[in-house]
Coordinates of C-alpha atoms in Angstrom, one line a residue:
X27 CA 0.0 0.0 0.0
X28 CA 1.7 3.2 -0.8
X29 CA -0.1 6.7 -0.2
X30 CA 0.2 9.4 -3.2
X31 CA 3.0 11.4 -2.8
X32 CA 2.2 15.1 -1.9
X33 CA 3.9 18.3 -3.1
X34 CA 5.7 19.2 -0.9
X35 CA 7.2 17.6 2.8
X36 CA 9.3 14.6 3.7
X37 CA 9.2 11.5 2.2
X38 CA 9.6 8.1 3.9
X39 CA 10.2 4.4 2.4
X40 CA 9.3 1.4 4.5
X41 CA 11.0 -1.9 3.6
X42 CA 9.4 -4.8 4.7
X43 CA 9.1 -8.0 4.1
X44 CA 5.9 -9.9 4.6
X45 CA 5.2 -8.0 7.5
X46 CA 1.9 -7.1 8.0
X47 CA 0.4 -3.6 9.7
X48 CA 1.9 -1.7 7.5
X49 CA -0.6 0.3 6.6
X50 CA -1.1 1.5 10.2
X51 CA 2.5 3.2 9.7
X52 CA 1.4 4.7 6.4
X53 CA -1.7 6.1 8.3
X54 CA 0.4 7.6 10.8
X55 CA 3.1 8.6 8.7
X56 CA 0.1 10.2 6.3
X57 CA -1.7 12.2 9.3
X58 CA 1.8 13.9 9.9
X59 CA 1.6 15.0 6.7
X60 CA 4.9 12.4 5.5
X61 CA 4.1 10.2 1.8
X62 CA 5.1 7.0 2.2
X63 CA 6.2 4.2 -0.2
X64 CA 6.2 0.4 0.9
X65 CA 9.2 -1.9 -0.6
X66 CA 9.8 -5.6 -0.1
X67 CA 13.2 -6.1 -2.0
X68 CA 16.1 -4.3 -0.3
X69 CA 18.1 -4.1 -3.3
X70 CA 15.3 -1.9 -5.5
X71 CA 15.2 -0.2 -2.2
X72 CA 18.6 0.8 -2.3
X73 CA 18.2 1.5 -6.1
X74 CA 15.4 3.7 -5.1
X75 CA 17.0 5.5 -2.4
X76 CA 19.9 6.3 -4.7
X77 CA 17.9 8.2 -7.4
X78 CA 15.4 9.8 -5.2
X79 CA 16.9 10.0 -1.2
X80 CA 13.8 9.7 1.2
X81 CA 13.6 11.9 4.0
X82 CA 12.8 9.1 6.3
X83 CA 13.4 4.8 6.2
X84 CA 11.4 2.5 8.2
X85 CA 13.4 -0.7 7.8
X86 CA 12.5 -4.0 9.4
X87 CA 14.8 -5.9 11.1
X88 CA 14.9 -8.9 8.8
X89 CA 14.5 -8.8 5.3
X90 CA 14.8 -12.0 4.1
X91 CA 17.8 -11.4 1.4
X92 CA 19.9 -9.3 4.1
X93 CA 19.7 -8.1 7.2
X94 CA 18.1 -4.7 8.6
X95 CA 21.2 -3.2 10.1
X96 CA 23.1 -4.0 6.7
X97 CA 20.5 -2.4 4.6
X98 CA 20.8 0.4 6.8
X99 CA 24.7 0.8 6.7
X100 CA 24.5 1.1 3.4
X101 CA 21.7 3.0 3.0
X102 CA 24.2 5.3 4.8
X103 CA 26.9 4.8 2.1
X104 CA 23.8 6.3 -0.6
X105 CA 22.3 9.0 1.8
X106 CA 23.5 10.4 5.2
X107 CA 20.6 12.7 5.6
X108 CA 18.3 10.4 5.5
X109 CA 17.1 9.6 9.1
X110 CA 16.4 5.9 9.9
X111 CA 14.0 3.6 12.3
X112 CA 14.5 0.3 12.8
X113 CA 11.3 -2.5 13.3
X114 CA 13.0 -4.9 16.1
X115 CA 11.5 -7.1 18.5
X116 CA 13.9 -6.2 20.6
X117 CA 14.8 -4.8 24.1
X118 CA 16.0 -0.9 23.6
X119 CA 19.8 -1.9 24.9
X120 CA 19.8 -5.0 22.2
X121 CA 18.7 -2.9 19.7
X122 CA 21.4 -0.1 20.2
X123 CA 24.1 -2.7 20.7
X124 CA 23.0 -3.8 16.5
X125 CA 23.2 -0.4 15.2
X126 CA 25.3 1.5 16.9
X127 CA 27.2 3.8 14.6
X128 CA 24.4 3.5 12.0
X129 CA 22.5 6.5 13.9
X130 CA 19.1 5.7 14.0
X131 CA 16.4 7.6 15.5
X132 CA 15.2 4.7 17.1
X133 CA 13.2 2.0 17.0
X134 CA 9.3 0.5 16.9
X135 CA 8.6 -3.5 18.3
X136 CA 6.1 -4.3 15.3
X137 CA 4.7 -2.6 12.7
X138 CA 1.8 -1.7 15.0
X139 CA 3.4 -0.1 17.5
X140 CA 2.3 3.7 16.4
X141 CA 2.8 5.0 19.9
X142 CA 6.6 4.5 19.7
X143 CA 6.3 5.8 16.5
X144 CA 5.0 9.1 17.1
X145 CA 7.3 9.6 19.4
X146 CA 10.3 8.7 16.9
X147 CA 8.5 11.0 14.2
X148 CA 8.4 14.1 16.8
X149 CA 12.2 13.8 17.0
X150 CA 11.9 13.6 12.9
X151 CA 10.2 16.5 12.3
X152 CA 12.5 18.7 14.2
X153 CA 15.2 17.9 12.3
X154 CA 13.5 17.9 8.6

């Protein structure tokens, strides 16, 4: 599910994998006024984030093909600017431990959990 992208304000890409709920993060990420596109294939992700750098990733943990905390290293390699949360089921500390250096704004349980995610996207929007 992907929302239309709007004229202006950040845009986000969410790669997931078979993970369902993702259109509660596209709801949320729509209400704060942030177009989202939905991949599944980290490679046409990274393709993507090359010739058009989103404002914001939402990158779950495992993706099948490669891990999360890959993707996102070298999403860093293509676009520092572009902020990053990670979809763990893990414990905060375990979480930072995985990505440290890779300077996420942090991270969500499951794609449902939209509480931790506004939280994550007030943080966001102060730095856009």
């Amino acid at each position: 599910m992907t929302k239309p992208p709007r004229e202006t304000g950040p845009r986000a890409i969410i790669l997931v994998e078979g993970l369902e709920g993702e259109s509660r993060l596209i709801e949320t990420l729509w209400k704060r006024g942030i177009s989202a596109q939905v991949m599944a294939e980290p490679a046409k992700a990274l393709d993507e984030c090359r010739a058009n750098p989103p404002h914001l990733a939402i990158v779950a943990s495992e993706l099948g093909a490669m891990a999360g905390t890959r993707f996102l290293a070298e999403l860093l390699k293509v676009s520092w600017t572009t902020s990053t949360i990670l979809i763990a089921d893990e414990d905060e500390e375990a979480v930072h431990l995985r990505t440290e250096g890779l300077g996420i704004l942090g991270s969500i349980r499951t794609a449902e959990d939209t509480a931790s995610l506004e939280r994550l996207l007030e943080t966001f929007l102060e730095i856009v």
